[in-house]
């Protein structure tokens, strides 16, 4: 499918994601080094902060997804979530201690939680079933273009500003503000379609909305596979730390994220487009194989070139799985509880990624970095089965 034929609001949402991800990933690319090198944090502390922040985002997604179903509108919560994230960016530059970083990261991820499920449901509302893989893939690709530019911008700014991480964090606030402005002005929400039958209306209470039977067996099958895979996909902060072990200095460690994001951005739309034609399961299995290969490279590699190759394979895994999972949830969940379904999916994923980040940090501190990546490869193999 020609991506230019997708609705304009899908493109606008993609650029909203691009600008916010540019802001967030400039910070995220340098944050592990800032926490460990400047503030004296351990790898386990990095894992704890990342895991708690992502877990909080996932919990909030349940409430925001359900509320968007009840409200019948997705855009207000999407704007609120991006707005919260934009407001947190200056806190990273001002942080005098690790507690400030934790608070800023936590609030930033809360904003992600508020916007995540309504935005994903909005993509489904704007598209037909036969183009959803392409639509989610396009949004994911544009999102990842921001993540690709960000590490390169971080490296350039670090060189230009003589290693002043705080100054780089200040500059990163600019695209975050642009993201919110674009969302308000350019994304048009479709009118709500009346639901005539009472038995398919959105559940009134949160408890009713979260009843397992509401979403159907297909939804839970997708979620089970995703949860198992997420145990293998701990925070990308560990890729940056491993890259620094494999020969990248603090100023150039973000190149690992650039390699990952390049592969992610280039593969997400083609993977989504192909999944509309050959089936989602085949593309998903290929993505898991790429993740296993990436984990093995990071476990046993020792050079900068090998680190970049591992990061590229990790990015291919992301491109072949993340948009596909969103499309699979949109396909599987009933339309009247789609926001709630995305919320539950993200909640369970967040709980698992919290556990994965804690496990990875603990193994890293106790047995060294290879142990964390070998454990990831094991969980990925289990997901493939």
XYZ file of C-alpha atoms in Angstrom:
385
model
C 0.000 0.000 0.000
C 1.187 3.497 -0.809
C 1.705 5.191 2.585
C 0.594 8.508 1.062
C -2.929 7.076 0.846
C -3.223 6.708 4.596
C -5.310 9.390 6.372
C -3.563 12.708 7.002
C -4.152 12.389 10.740
C -2.128 9.153 10.747
C 0.772 11.076 9.230
C 0.268 13.879 11.756
C 0.294 11.399 14.642
C 3.487 9.956 13.203
C 5.208 13.342 13.229
C 3.880 14.060 16.727
C 5.570 10.837 17.816
C 8.714 11.764 15.875
C 9.170 15.092 17.657
C 8.412 13.711 21.116
C 10.673 10.724 20.574
C 13.424 13.030 19.340
C 13.184 14.929 22.612
C 12.889 11.859 24.830
C 15.627 9.855 23.129
C 18.182 12.677 23.178
C 17.740 12.543 26.939
C 17.457 8.759 27.123
C 20.610 8.241 25.048
C 22.660 10.152 27.630
C 20.663 9.405 30.769
C 22.322 6.062 31.715
C 25.749 7.661 31.476
C 24.493 10.722 33.381
C 23.065 8.518 36.137
C 26.104 6.245 36.412
C 28.926 8.687 35.611
C 27.631 11.981 37.043
C 25.255 10.887 39.811
C 26.984 7.642 40.821
C 24.135 5.180 40.223
C 24.677 1.415 39.824
C 23.409 -0.727 36.934
C 20.792 -2.178 39.294
C 19.597 1.352 40.130
C 19.304 2.133 36.418
C 17.217 -1.008 35.967
C 15.025 -0.127 38.961
C 14.353 3.427 37.744
C 13.648 2.295 34.185
C 11.436 -0.552 35.342
C 9.401 1.537 37.793
C 8.923 4.314 35.259
C 7.750 1.966 32.506
C 5.563 0.053 34.944
C 3.830 3.239 36.083
C 3.149 4.197 32.465
C 1.551 0.844 31.827
C -0.754 1.072 34.840
C -1.984 4.511 33.774
C -2.714 3.201 30.264
C -5.467 0.992 31.672
C -7.337 3.968 33.095
C -6.755 6.245 30.107
C -7.809 3.561 27.647
C -11.006 2.803 29.561
C -11.790 6.498 29.994
C -11.361 7.136 26.259
C -13.918 4.371 25.617
C -16.370 5.976 28.021
C -15.687 9.488 26.754
C -16.007 8.420 23.135
C -13.014 10.623 22.276
C -9.314 9.806 22.111
C -7.657 13.143 21.324
C -8.114 14.998 24.670
C -6.278 12.303 26.626
C -3.645 12.049 23.902
C -2.976 15.794 24.150
C -2.843 15.592 27.967
C -0.304 12.784 27.850
C 2.015 14.516 25.409
C 1.656 17.744 27.400
C 2.732 16.082 30.649
C 5.755 14.572 28.927
C 6.780 17.964 27.517
C 6.584 19.565 30.967
C 8.987 17.008 32.471
C 11.888 17.653 30.111
C 13.428 20.615 31.995
C 13.607 18.509 35.182
C 16.355 16.335 33.707
C 18.537 19.378 33.063
C 17.929 20.697 36.576
C 18.460 17.372 38.417
C 21.031 17.675 41.265
C 20.519 14.085 42.466
C 19.258 10.689 41.366
C 15.909 11.301 43.074
C 15.214 14.162 40.663
C 15.987 11.938 37.685
C 13.644 9.308 39.067
C 10.858 11.875 39.549
C 11.332 13.294 36.049
C 11.506 9.870 34.422
C 8.467 8.715 36.403
C 6.387 11.756 35.383
C 7.534 11.477 31.772
C 6.383 7.868 31.637
C 3.095 8.804 33.308
C 2.526 11.131 30.376
C 3.290 8.257 28.049
C 0.767 6.169 29.971
C -1.959 8.778 29.623
C -1.516 9.062 25.856
C -0.564 5.519 24.881
C -3.816 3.557 24.787
C -6.014 6.425 23.457
C -3.499 7.172 20.700
C -3.240 3.524 19.658
C -7.028 3.228 19.660
C -7.237 6.468 17.643
C -5.058 4.918 14.913
C -7.531 2.037 14.682
C -10.479 4.475 14.623
C -8.915 6.343 11.710
C -8.209 3.286 9.518
C -9.852 0.264 7.899
C -8.832 -3.272 9.021
C -6.939 -3.958 5.790
C -4.623 -0.985 6.289
C -4.009 -1.159 10.040
C -0.706 -2.980 9.799
C 0.562 -0.290 7.435
C -0.852 2.515 9.610
C 0.716 1.250 12.824
C 3.926 0.546 10.959
C 4.030 4.073 9.516
C 3.430 5.691 12.904
C 6.075 3.451 14.423
C 8.541 4.240 11.632
C 8.130 7.993 12.038
C 8.372 7.595 15.801
C 11.628 5.738 15.318
C 13.019 8.315 12.901
C 12.982 10.602 15.917
C 14.771 7.925 17.904
C 17.321 7.601 15.069
C 18.043 11.313 14.836
C 18.191 11.686 18.613
C 21.407 9.742 19.385
C 23.175 11.440 16.464
C 21.958 14.807 17.752
C 23.084 13.832 21.252
C 26.579 12.991 19.992
C 26.797 16.210 17.943
C 25.540 18.356 20.798
C 27.903 16.692 23.285
C 30.838 17.463 21.000
C 29.608 20.989 20.275
C 28.919 21.745 23.939
C 32.110 20.123 25.254
C 30.321 17.314 27.055
C 27.789 19.476 28.905
C 24.983 16.934 29.335
C 22.703 19.380 31.147
C 22.862 21.846 28.249
C 21.938 19.045 25.843
C 18.945 18.205 28.051
C 17.756 21.832 27.825
C 17.895 21.772 24.020
C 15.880 18.549 24.028
C 12.835 20.395 25.402
C 12.285 22.218 22.075
C 10.973 19.292 19.958
C 8.760 18.188 22.864
C 6.905 21.506 22.749
C 6.647 21.274 18.941
C 5.071 17.831 19.302
C 2.219 19.105 21.472
C 1.517 22.062 19.174
C 1.369 19.795 16.103
C -0.989 17.368 17.841
C -3.419 20.138 18.777
C -3.459 21.716 15.328
C -3.102 18.841 12.852
C -4.774 15.695 14.225
C -8.503 15.473 13.483
C -10.444 12.882 15.444
C -13.207 11.076 13.517
C -16.764 11.559 14.796
C -17.985 8.928 17.197
C -20.178 6.314 15.525
C -23.352 5.685 17.579
C -23.643 2.164 18.991
C -27.319 1.171 18.792
C -27.240 -2.103 20.688
C -26.933 -1.946 24.471
C -25.104 -5.263 24.623
C -22.122 -3.874 22.685
C -21.885 -0.526 24.457
C -18.697 0.182 26.418
C -18.866 -1.202 29.976
C -19.821 1.523 32.435
C -17.453 0.576 35.244
C -13.715 0.018 35.104
C -14.225 -3.361 36.778
C -16.626 -4.439 34.042
C -14.311 -3.128 31.334
C -11.392 -5.170 32.674
C -13.279 -8.452 32.973
C -11.226 -11.019 31.003
C -14.245 -12.234 29.029
C -14.832 -8.766 27.552
C -11.803 -8.947 25.246
C -12.097 -12.493 23.917
C -9.674 -15.400 23.585
C -7.802 -13.993 20.577
C -6.781 -10.925 22.581
C -5.387 -13.045 25.406
C -3.400 -15.251 23.031
C -1.673 -12.193 21.575
C -1.044 -10.778 25.046
C 0.488 -14.022 26.340
C 3.029 -14.134 23.510
C 3.837 -10.434 23.957
C 4.367 -10.806 27.712
C 6.788 -13.678 27.249
C 8.723 -11.758 24.612
C 8.878 -8.670 26.816
C 10.885 -10.619 29.411
C 13.621 -10.693 26.780
C 13.260 -7.020 25.820
C 14.540 -5.132 28.844
C 15.259 -1.405 28.749
C 17.451 -0.154 25.899
C 19.440 1.727 28.541
C 21.415 -1.499 28.932
C 22.381 -1.377 25.258
C 24.021 1.997 25.856
C 25.870 0.711 28.914
C 27.013 -2.398 27.042
C 28.121 -0.220 24.125
C 30.308 1.787 26.495
C 31.902 -1.504 27.656
C 32.568 -2.494 24.049
C 34.646 0.564 23.223
C 32.385 3.612 22.924
C 33.253 6.566 25.145
C 30.520 8.540 26.930
C 30.112 11.021 24.072
C 29.748 8.298 21.422
C 27.828 5.569 23.278
C 24.520 6.972 21.874
C 25.633 5.670 18.456
C 24.459 2.270 19.677
C 20.933 3.692 19.946
C 21.318 5.291 16.515
C 22.089 1.924 14.929
C 19.121 0.328 16.676
C 16.762 3.133 15.680
C 17.898 3.107 12.031
C 17.043 -0.566 11.690
C 13.778 -0.034 13.585
C 12.709 2.911 11.423
C 13.539 1.189 8.131
C 11.764 -2.067 8.996
C 8.580 -1.030 10.859
C 6.481 0.141 7.894
C 7.498 -2.685 5.508
C 6.844 -5.227 8.279
C 3.399 -3.772 8.942
C 2.572 -3.643 5.234
C 3.685 -7.251 4.737
C 1.726 -8.393 7.785
C -1.468 -7.140 6.103
C -0.725 -9.569 3.271
C 1.194 -12.610 4.554
C -0.061 -12.710 8.145
C 1.215 -11.234 11.381
C 2.515 -14.472 12.928
C 5.273 -15.084 10.386
C 6.661 -11.572 10.744
C 6.494 -11.865 14.522
C 8.492 -15.113 14.549
C 11.182 -13.537 12.366
C 11.382 -10.629 14.791
C 11.988 -12.984 17.723
C 14.843 -14.654 15.843
C 16.480 -11.250 15.339
C 16.192 -10.576 19.090
C 17.901 -13.870 19.965
C 20.728 -13.046 17.565
C 21.106 -9.555 19.051
C 21.272 -10.904 22.604
C 23.966 -13.414 21.656
C 26.032 -10.717 19.950
C 25.840 -8.433 22.978
C 26.669 -11.338 25.286
C 29.836 -12.436 23.481
C 30.908 -9.435 21.373
C 33.753 -7.134 22.338
C 34.225 -4.451 19.683
C 32.405 -1.317 18.605
C 31.534 -2.778 15.192
C 29.993 -5.838 16.841
C 28.019 -3.602 19.217
C 26.558 -1.705 16.262
C 25.642 -4.981 14.544
C 23.896 -6.219 17.681
C 22.026 -2.937 18.014
C 20.888 -3.144 14.384
C 19.514 -6.656 14.940
C 17.742 -5.436 18.085
C 16.194 -2.672 15.976
C 15.033 -5.149 13.340
C 13.378 -7.132 16.099
C 11.559 -3.993 17.250
C 10.469 -3.137 13.719
C 9.050 -6.601 13.144
C 7.168 -6.821 16.457
C 6.059 -3.534 18.016
C 3.712 -2.242 15.315
C 2.517 -5.784 14.652
C 1.440 -6.281 18.252
C -0.587 -3.061 18.080
C -2.265 -4.192 14.858
C -2.969 -7.620 16.368
C -4.599 -6.079 19.429
C -6.686 -3.769 17.207
C -7.759 -6.802 15.151
C -8.546 -8.983 18.155
C -10.298 -6.576 20.540
C -13.966 -5.586 20.102
C -14.214 -1.994 18.848
C -16.298 -0.752 21.792
C -13.562 -1.708 24.304
C -10.542 -1.108 22.097
C -9.109 1.612 24.337
C -9.468 -0.604 27.408
C -7.879 -3.508 25.525
C -4.820 -1.450 24.647
C -4.651 -0.317 28.264
C -4.681 -3.878 29.610
C -2.150 -4.972 26.993
C 0.229 -2.150 27.923
C -0.298 -2.774 31.643
C 0.751 -6.393 31.396
C 3.663 -5.473 29.126
C 4.788 -2.823 31.617
C 4.674 -5.201 34.570
C 6.779 -7.671 32.637
C 9.303 -5.085 31.404
C 9.680 -3.897 35.009
C 10.567 -7.453 36.004
C 12.843 -7.813 32.967
C 14.764 -4.620 33.773
C 15.216 -5.673 37.414
C 16.411 -9.123 36.343
C 18.802 -7.657 33.780
C 20.239 -5.138 36.264
C 20.638 -7.759 38.971
C 22.338 -10.252 36.654
C 24.585 -7.494 35.299
C 25.793 -6.484 38.777
C 26.143 -10.058 40.039
C 27.610 -11.892 37.036
C 28.504 -9.257 34.450
C 26.759 -7.898 31.377
C 26.838 -11.137 29.310
C 24.561 -12.841 31.839
C 21.812 -10.245 31.293
C 21.824 -10.758 27.523
C 22.005 -14.561 27.756
C 18.922 -14.501 29.973
C 17.212 -12.323 27.378
C 18.025 -14.833 24.648
C 16.494 -17.597 26.747
C 13.229 -15.734 27.264
C 13.096 -14.889 23.549
C 13.478 -18.562 22.650
C 10.595 -19.357 24.997
C 8.444 -16.717 23.272
C 9.277 -18.244 19.885
C 8.056 -21.644 21.086
